[in-house]
Coordinates of C-alpha atoms in Angstrom, one line a residue:
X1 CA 0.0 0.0 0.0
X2 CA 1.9 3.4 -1.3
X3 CA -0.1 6.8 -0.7
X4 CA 2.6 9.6 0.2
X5 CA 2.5 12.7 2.0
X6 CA 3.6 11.3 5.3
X7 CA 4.1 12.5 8.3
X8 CA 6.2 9.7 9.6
X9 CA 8.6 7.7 8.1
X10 CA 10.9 5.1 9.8
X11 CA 13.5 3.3 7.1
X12 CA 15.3 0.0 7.7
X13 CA 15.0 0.4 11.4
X14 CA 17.8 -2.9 12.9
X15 CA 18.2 -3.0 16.8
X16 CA 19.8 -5.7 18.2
X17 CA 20.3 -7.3 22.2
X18 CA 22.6 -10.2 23.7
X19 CA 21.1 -13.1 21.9
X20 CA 18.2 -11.7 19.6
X21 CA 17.5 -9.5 16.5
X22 CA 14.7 -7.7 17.9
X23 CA 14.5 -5.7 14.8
X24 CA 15.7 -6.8 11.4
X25 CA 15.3 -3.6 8.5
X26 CA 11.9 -2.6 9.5
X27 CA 10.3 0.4 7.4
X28 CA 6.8 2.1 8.3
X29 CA 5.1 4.6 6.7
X30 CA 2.5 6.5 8.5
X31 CA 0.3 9.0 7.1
X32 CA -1.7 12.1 9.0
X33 CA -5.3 12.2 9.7
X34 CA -5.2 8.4 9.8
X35 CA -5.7 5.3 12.0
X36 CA -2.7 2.8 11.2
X37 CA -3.0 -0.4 13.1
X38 CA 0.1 -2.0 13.8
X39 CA 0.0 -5.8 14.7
X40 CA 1.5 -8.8 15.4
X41 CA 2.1 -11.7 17.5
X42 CA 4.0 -10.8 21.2
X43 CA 7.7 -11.0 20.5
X44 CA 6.9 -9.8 16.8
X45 CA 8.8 -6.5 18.0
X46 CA 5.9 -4.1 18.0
X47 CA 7.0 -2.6 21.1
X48 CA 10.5 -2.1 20.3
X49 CA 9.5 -0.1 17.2
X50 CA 7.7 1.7 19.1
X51 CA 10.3 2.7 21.8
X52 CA 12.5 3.4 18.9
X53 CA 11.0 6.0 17.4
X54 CA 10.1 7.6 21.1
X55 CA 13.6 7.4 22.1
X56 CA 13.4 4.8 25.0
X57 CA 15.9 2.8 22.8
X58 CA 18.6 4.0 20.1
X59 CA 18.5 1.9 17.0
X60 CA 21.7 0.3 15.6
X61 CA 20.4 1.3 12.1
X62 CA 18.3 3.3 10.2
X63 CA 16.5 6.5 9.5
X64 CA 13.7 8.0 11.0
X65 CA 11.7 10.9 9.1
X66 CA 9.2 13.1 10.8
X67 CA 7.4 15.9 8.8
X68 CA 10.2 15.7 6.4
X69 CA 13.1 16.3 8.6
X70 CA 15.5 13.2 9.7
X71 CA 15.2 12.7 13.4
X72 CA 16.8 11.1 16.3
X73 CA 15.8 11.1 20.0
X74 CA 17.7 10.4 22.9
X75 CA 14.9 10.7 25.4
X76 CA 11.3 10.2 25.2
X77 CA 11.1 14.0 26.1
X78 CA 12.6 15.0 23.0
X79 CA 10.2 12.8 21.0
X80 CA 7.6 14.8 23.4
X81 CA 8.6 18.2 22.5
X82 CA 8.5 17.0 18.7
X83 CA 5.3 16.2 18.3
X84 CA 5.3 12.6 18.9
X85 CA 3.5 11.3 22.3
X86 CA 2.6 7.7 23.8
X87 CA 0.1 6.2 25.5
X88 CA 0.7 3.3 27.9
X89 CA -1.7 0.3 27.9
X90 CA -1.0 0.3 31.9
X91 CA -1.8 4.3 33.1
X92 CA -0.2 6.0 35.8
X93 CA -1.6 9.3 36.2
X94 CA -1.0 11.1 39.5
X95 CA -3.9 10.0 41.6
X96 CA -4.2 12.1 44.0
X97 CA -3.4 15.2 41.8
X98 CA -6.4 17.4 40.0
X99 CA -7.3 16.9 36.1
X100 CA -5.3 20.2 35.4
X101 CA -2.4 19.4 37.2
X102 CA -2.1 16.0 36.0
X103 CA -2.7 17.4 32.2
X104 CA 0.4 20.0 32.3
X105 CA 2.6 18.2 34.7
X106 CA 6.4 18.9 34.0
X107 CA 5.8 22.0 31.9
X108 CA 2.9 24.0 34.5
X109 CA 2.5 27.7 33.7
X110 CA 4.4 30.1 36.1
X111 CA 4.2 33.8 36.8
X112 CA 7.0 34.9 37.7
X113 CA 8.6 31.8 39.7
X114 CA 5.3 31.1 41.2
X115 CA 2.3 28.3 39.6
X116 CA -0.3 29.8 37.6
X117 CA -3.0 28.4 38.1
X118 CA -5.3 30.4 36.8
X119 CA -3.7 30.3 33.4
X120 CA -3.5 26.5 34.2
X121 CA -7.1 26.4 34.7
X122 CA -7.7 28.5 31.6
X123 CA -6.0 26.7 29.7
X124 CA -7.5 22.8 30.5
X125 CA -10.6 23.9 30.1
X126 CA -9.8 25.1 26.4
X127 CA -8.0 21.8 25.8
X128 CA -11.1 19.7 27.0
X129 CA -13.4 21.8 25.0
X130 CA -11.0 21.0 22.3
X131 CA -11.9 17.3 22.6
X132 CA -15.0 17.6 23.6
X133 CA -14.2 16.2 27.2
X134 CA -16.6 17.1 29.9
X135 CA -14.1 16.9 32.9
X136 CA -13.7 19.6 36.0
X137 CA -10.6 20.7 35.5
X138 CA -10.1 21.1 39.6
X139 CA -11.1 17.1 40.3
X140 CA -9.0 14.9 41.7
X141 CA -7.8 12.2 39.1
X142 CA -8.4 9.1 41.2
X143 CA -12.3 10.1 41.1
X144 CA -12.4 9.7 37.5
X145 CA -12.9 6.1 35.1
X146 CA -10.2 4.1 33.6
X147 CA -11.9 5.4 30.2
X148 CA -11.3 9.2 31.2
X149 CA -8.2 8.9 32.3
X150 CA -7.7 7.5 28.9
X151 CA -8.8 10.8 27.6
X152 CA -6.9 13.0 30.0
X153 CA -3.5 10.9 28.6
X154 CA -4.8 11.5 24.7
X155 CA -5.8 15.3 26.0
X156 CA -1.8 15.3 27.2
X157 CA -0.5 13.9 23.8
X158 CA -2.4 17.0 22.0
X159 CA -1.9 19.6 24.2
X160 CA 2.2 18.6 23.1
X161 CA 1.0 19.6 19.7
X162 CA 1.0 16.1 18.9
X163 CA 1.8 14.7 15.0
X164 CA 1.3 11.2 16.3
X165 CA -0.2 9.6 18.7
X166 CA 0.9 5.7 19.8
X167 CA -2.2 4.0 21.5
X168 CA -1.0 0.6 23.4
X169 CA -3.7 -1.8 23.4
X170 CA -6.1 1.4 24.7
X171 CA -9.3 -1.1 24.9
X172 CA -7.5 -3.7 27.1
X173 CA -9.4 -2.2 30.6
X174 CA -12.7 -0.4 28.8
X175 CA -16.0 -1.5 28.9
X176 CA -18.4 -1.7 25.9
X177 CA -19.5 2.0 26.4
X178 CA -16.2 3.2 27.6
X179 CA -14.6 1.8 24.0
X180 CA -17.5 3.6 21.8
X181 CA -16.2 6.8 23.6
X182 CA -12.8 6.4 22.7
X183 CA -13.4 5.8 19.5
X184 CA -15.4 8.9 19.3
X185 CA -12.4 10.9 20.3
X186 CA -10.0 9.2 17.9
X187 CA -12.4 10.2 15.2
X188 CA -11.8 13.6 16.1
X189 CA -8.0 13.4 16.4
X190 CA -8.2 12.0 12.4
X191 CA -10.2 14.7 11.4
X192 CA -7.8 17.5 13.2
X193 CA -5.5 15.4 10.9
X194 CA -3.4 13.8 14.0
X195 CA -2.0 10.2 12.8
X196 CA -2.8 7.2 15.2
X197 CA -0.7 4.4 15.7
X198 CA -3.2 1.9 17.2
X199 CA -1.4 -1.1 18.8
X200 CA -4.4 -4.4 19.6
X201 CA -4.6 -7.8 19.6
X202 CA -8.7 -6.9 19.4
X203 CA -9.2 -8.1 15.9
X204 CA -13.0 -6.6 15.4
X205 CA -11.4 -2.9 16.9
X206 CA -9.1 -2.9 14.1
X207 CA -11.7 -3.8 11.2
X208 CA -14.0 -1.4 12.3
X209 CA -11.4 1.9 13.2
X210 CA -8.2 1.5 11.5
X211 CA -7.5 2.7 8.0
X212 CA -4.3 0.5 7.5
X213 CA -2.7 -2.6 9.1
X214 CA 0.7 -3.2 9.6
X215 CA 1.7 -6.3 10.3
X216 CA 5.0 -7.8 11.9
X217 CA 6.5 -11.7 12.5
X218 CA 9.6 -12.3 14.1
X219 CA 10.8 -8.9 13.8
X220 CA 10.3 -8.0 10.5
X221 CA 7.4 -6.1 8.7
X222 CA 5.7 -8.4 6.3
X223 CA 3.5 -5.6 4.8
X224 CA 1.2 -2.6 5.0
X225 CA -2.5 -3.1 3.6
X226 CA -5.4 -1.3 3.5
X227 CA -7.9 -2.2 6.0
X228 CA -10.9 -3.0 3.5
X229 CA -8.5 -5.9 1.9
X230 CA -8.2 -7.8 4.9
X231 CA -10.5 -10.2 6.7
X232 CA -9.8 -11.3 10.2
X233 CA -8.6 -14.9 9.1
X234 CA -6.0 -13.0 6.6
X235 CA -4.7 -10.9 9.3
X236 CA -4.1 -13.7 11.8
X237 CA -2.8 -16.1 9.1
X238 CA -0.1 -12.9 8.4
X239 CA 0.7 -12.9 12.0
X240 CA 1.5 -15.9 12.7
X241 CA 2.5 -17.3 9.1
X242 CA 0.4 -20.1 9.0
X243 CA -3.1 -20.6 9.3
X244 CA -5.3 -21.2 12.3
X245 CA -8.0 -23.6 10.7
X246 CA -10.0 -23.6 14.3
X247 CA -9.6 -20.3 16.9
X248 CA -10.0 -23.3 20.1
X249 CA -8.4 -27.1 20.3
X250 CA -10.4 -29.9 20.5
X251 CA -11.5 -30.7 23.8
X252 CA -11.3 -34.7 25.3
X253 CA -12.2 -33.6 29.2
X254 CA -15.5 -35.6 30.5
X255 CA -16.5 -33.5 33.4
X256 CA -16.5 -36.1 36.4
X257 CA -17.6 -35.8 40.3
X258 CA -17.8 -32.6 42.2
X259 CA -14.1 -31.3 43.3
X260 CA -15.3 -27.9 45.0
X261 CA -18.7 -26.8 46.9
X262 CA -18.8 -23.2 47.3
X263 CA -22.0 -22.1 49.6
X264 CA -23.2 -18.2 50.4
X265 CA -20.2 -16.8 50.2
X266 CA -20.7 -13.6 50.8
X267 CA -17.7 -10.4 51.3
X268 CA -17.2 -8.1 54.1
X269 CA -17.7 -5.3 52.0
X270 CA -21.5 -5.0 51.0
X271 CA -21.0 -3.8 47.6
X272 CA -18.5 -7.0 46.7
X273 CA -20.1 -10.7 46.1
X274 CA -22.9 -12.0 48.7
X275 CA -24.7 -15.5 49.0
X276 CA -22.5 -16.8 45.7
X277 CA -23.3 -20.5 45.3
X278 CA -21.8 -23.0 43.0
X279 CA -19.8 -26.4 42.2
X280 CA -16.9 -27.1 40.5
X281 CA -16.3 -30.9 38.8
X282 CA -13.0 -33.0 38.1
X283 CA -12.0 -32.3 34.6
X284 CA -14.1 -29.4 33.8
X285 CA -14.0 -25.8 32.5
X286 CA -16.1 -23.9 34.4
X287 CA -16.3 -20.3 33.0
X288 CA -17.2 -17.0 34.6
X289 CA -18.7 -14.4 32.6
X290 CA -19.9 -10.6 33.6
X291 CA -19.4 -7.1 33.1
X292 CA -17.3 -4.9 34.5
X293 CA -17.5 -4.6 38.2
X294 CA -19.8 -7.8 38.6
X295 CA -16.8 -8.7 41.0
X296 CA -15.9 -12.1 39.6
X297 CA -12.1 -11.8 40.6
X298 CA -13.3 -10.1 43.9
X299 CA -15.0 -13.7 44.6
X300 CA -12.2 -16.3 43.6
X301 CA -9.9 -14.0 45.3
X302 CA -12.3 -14.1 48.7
X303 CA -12.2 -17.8 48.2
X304 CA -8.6 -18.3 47.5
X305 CA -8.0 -16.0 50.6
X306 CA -7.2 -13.2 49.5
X307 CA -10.1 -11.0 50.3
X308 CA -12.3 -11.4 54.1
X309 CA -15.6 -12.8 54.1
X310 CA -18.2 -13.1 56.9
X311 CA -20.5 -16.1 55.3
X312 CA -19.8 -18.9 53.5
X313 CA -19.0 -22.5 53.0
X314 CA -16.5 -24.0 51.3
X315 CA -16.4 -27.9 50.8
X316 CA -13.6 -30.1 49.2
X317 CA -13.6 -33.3 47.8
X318 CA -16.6 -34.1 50.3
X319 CA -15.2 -32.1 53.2
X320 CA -15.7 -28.8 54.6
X321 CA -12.6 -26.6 54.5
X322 CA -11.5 -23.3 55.5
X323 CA -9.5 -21.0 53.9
X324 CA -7.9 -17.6 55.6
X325 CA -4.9 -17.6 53.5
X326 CA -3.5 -18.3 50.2
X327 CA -1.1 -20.5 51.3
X328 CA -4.2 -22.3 53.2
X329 CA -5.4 -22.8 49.0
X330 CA -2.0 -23.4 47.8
X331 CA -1.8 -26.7 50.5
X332 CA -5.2 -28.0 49.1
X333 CA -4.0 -27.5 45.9
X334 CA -5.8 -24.4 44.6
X335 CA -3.8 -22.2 43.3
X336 CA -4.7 -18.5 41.4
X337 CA -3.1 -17.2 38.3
X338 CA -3.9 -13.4 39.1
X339 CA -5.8 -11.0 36.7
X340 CA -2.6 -8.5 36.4
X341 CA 0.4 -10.8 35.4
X342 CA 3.0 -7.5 35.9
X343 CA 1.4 -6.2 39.3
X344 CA 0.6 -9.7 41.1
X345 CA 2.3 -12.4 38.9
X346 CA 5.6 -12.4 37.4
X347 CA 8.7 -11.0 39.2
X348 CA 9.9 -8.8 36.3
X349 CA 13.7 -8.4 37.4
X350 CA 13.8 -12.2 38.5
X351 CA 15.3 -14.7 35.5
X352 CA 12.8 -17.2 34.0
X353 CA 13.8 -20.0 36.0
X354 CA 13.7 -18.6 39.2
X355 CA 10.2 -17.4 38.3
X356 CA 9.3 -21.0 37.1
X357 CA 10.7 -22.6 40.8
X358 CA 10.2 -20.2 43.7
X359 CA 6.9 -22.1 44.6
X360 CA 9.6 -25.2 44.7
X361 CA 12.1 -24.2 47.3
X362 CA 10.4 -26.0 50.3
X363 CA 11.0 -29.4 47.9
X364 CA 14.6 -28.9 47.1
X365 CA 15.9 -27.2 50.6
X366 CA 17.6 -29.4 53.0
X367 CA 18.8 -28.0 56.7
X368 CA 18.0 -24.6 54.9
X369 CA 20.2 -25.2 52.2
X370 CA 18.8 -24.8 48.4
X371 CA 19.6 -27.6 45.8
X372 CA 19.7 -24.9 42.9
X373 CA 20.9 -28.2 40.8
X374 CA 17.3 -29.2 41.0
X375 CA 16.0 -26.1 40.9
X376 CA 17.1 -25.6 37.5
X377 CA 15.8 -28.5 36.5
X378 CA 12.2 -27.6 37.8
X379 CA 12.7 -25.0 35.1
X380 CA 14.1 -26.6 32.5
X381 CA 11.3 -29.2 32.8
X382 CA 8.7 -26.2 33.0
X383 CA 10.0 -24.6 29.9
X384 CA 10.1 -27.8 27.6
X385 CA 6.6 -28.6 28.6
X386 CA 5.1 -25.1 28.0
X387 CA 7.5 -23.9 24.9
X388 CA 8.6 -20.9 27.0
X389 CA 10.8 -19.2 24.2
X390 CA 13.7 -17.7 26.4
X391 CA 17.6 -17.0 25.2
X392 CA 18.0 -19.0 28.9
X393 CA 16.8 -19.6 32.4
X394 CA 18.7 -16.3 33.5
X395 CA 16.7 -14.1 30.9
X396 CA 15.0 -11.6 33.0
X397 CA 11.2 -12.5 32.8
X398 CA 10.2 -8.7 31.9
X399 CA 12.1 -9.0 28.8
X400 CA 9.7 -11.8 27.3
X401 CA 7.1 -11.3 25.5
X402 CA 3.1 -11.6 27.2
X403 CA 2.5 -14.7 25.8
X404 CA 5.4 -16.5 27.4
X405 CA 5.4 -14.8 30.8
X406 CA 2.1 -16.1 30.9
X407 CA 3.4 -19.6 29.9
X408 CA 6.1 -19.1 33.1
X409 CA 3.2 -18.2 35.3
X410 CA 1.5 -21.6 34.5
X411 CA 4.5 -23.3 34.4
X412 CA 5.0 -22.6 38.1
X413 CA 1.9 -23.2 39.2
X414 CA 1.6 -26.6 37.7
X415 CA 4.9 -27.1 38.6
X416 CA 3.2 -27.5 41.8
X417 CA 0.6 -30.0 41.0
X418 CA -2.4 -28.6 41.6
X419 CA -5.7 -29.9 41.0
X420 CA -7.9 -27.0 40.9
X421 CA -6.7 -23.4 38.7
X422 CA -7.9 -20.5 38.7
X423 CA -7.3 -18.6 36.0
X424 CA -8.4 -15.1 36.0
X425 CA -7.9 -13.2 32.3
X426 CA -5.7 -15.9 30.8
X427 CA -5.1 -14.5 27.8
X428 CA -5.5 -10.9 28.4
X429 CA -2.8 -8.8 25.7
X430 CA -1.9 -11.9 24.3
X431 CA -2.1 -12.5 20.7
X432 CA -3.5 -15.2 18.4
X433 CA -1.0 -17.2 18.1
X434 CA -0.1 -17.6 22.2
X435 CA -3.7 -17.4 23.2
X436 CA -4.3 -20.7 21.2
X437 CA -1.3 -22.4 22.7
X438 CA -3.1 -20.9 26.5
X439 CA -6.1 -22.7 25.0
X440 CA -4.4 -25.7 24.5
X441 CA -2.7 -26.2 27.8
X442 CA -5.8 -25.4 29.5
X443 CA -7.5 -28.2 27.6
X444 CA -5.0 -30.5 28.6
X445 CA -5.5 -30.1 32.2
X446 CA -8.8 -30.8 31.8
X447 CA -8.6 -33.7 29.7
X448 CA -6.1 -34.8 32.7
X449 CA -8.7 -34.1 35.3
X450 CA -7.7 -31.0 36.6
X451 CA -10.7 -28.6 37.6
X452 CA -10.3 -24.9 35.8
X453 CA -12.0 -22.1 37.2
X454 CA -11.9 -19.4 33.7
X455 CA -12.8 -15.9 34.2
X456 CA -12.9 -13.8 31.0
X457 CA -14.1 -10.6 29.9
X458 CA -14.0 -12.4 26.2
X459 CA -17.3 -13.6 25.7
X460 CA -16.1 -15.9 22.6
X461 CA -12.9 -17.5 24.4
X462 CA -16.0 -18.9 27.2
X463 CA -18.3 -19.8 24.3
X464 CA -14.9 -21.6 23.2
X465 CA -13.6 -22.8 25.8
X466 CA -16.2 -23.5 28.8
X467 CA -18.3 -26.6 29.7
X468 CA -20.4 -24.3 31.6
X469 CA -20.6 -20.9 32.4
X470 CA -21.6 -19.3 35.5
X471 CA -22.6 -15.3 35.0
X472 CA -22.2 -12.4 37.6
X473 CA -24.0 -9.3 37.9
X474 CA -23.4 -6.7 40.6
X475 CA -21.4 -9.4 43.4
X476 CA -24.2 -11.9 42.5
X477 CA -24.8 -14.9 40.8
X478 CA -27.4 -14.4 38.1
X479 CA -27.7 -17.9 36.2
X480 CA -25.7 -20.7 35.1
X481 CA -25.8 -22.3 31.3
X482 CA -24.5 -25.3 29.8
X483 CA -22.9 -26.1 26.4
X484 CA -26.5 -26.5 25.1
X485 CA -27.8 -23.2 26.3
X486 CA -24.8 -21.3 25.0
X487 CA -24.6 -17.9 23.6
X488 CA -24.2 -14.8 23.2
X489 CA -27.4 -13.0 24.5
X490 CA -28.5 -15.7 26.6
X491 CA -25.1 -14.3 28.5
X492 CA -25.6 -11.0 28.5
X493 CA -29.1 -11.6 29.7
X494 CA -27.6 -12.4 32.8
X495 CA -24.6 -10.2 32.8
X496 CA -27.3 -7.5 33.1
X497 CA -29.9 -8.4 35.2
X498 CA -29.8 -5.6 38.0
X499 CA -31.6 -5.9 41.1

């Protein structure tokens, strides 16, 4: 796809580290008033294109052409003050700081050597108009949504007199509603003729908004096309250059006798989940579906221990349990794989193995002394059977891509051998490719008798996945469906039924 006039251009871009080609002669074209989608599986080197051209990283080779002048920035401040800004897909505004405040942060306007803040004021409230943002410029951040904090981030990028504007996976936390108003705003970046570069795994998002896709494997570019020539199965077979004849494996599991009773369980906090009931069988998928703030992970994480409760009953395998504390699970066998794999999960400085086997120690220590002979093989075990692609055990975690630091995650836990999972948002930011070899594994456990709790905000990957769902609405149970009863509405029937 050749157009012209752009108002980006990044030439044979090469960037190596210890081990890997990260980058191998990438070119990308962008062009103003328009949405261009760049995809491609984790590890594809999306990111690092992206950090690239905003000066986190300095590439080995290359050019990089911005409004016709060759450019190179060693800080992502200088990218900043050029008219180039990036959005995050994890936020960190300044809570407890106002709208304003947080908008002009690092640049606020002074009088003399003293805050402006009338001029501030002045000034937000032209920017929001701007964008059509109905905010109070004076209110504390932390009172707003995750979707307005969204637009406080894009109002930032264009008060910078922004060119471009890179959006990481901006959908990943929204809710139906919240997305729709996004989208509304990036229409009327285009139209101010700002260019978007719209990072998503979120295959339907990028038919519906982008103009063009860009699409990367194993850190190349494989081409630029316009949207209206591709179809989902086109894209996902250029991702991961092959093609994916069925979006779920096969499943072999034959749901068996009840593992887990879980009876009124009800939180401390009377907005959270109350008089919950439900059971859990040997070798079966049970999924949980809802809408934002039905507080599905609020309830596995009350029954895993996390979170008080004052009612409730928990029974396994035929006797009544209690559980105060994770590691109260974890010796029964239960074990979590938390919602946020960055925040709760991995430990990002930690190397791949010793992420794989700290849940191993007590099993390889003798008179306090560690066996790291053993420990390494834990890993090395761990790896093979989850095809973790790592340069080696003593790769830093952070440095893989989502996919496998979700593989590590698993690999640890089963590492374990557990006999019920709970698996909240499995496959959230992962992309096609990895999310089917998630779906795989999980099937596997099944078919080996495992129980899996699956919570998922993807309606599909239940409808795919699940032997039976179990739907939330506002901390309560609403309904249950089996296979038969599956589908779409018949879910958000329940995901919406309000008291």
């Amino acid at each position: 796809m050749e157009q012209g006039n752009y108002v980006l251009e990044m030439h044979g871009i090469t960037k190596e580290f210890p081990g890997v080609r990260a980058l191998d002669d990438v070119t990308l074209k962008v062009e103003p008033g328009k949405v261009h989608a760049l995809m491609g599986e984790n590890g594809a080197g999306k990111s690092t294109l992206m950090k690239c051209l905003f000066g986190i990283y300095q590439p080995d080779a290359g050019r990089i052409i911005l409004k016709g002048r060759e450019v190179r920035f060693q800080s992502s401040m200088e990218a900043l003050k050029s008219g180039i800004s990036m959005i995050h897909q994890e936020l960190q505004p300044e809570p407890y700081l106002t709208v304003m405040e947080n908008l002009w942060m690092g640049r606020l306007p002074k009088k003399g050597l003293m805050v402006d803040y009338r001029a501030m004021y002045r000034n937000t409230v032209e920017e929001l108009k701007r964008l059509k943002l109905d905010f109070d410029p004076k209110a504390l951040v932390k009172t707003l949504s995750v979707s307005k904090i969204q637009s406080l981030e894009i109002a930032k990028a264009v008060s910078n007199n922004a060119n471009v504007i890179i959006m990481d996976e901006p959908t990943s936390s929204l809710t139906e509603k919240e997305v729709e108003y996004l989208f509304g705003i990036i229409e009327d970046l285009r139209r101010q003729g700002i260019a978007i570069i719209y990072i998503s795994h979120k295959m339907n998002e990028i038919m519906r908004i982008a103009d063009c896709v860009s699409i990367m494997r194993d850190g190349k570019m494989i081409g630029t096309w316009d949207t209206r020539e591709l179809t989902i199965d086109t894209i996902i077979s250029r991702m991961v250059g092959r093609e994916l004849k069925e979006y779920y494996p096969q499943k072999h599991n034959v749901p068996g006798e009840v593992r887990l009773r879980v009876e009124d369980f009800t939180s401390i906090h009377p907005k959270s989940f109350r008089h919950v009931d439900f059971e859990l069988r040997r070798g079966e998928i049970l999924g949980v579906a809802g809408l934002v703030g039905a507080q599905r992970t609020e309830l596995f994480e009350g029954i895993y221990g996390i979170r008080a409760h004052t009612a409730g009953k928990l029974t396994l395998d035929g006797q009544q349990i209690e559980i105060r504390r994770p590691i109260d699970a974890i010796r029964r066998r239960i074990v979590l794989l938390t919602e946020d794999r960055k925040r709760s999960g991995i430990f990002p400085a930690l190397g791949v193995g010793e992420n794989i086997y700290l849940r191993q120690y007590d099993r390889v220590s003798r008179l306090g002394k560690i066996n790291y002979r053993k420990c390494n093989q834990i890993a090395a075990e761990g790896v093979k059977r989850f095809s973790i692609k790592s340069p080696s055990l003593g790769t830093p975690v952070r440095s893989l891509s989502g996919g496998n630091q979700q593989k590590v995650l698993l690999a640890r836990w089963l590492m374990t051998e557990p006999e019920i999972l709970i698996l909240d948002e499995p496959t959230r930011g992962i992309d096609v490719g990895a999310k089917y070899e998630i779906y795989t594994i999980i099937a596997q456990l099944a078919a080996e008798g495992k129980s899996i709790v699956m919570i998922s905000s993807e309606l599909n990957e239940l409808l795919g996945m699940a032997d039976r769902i179990m739907v939330m609405c506002d901390g309560r149970k609403t309904g249950e469906l089996s296979r038969e009863q599956f589908g779409e509405e018949a879910v958000m029937q329940l995901a919406t039924q309000f008291e």
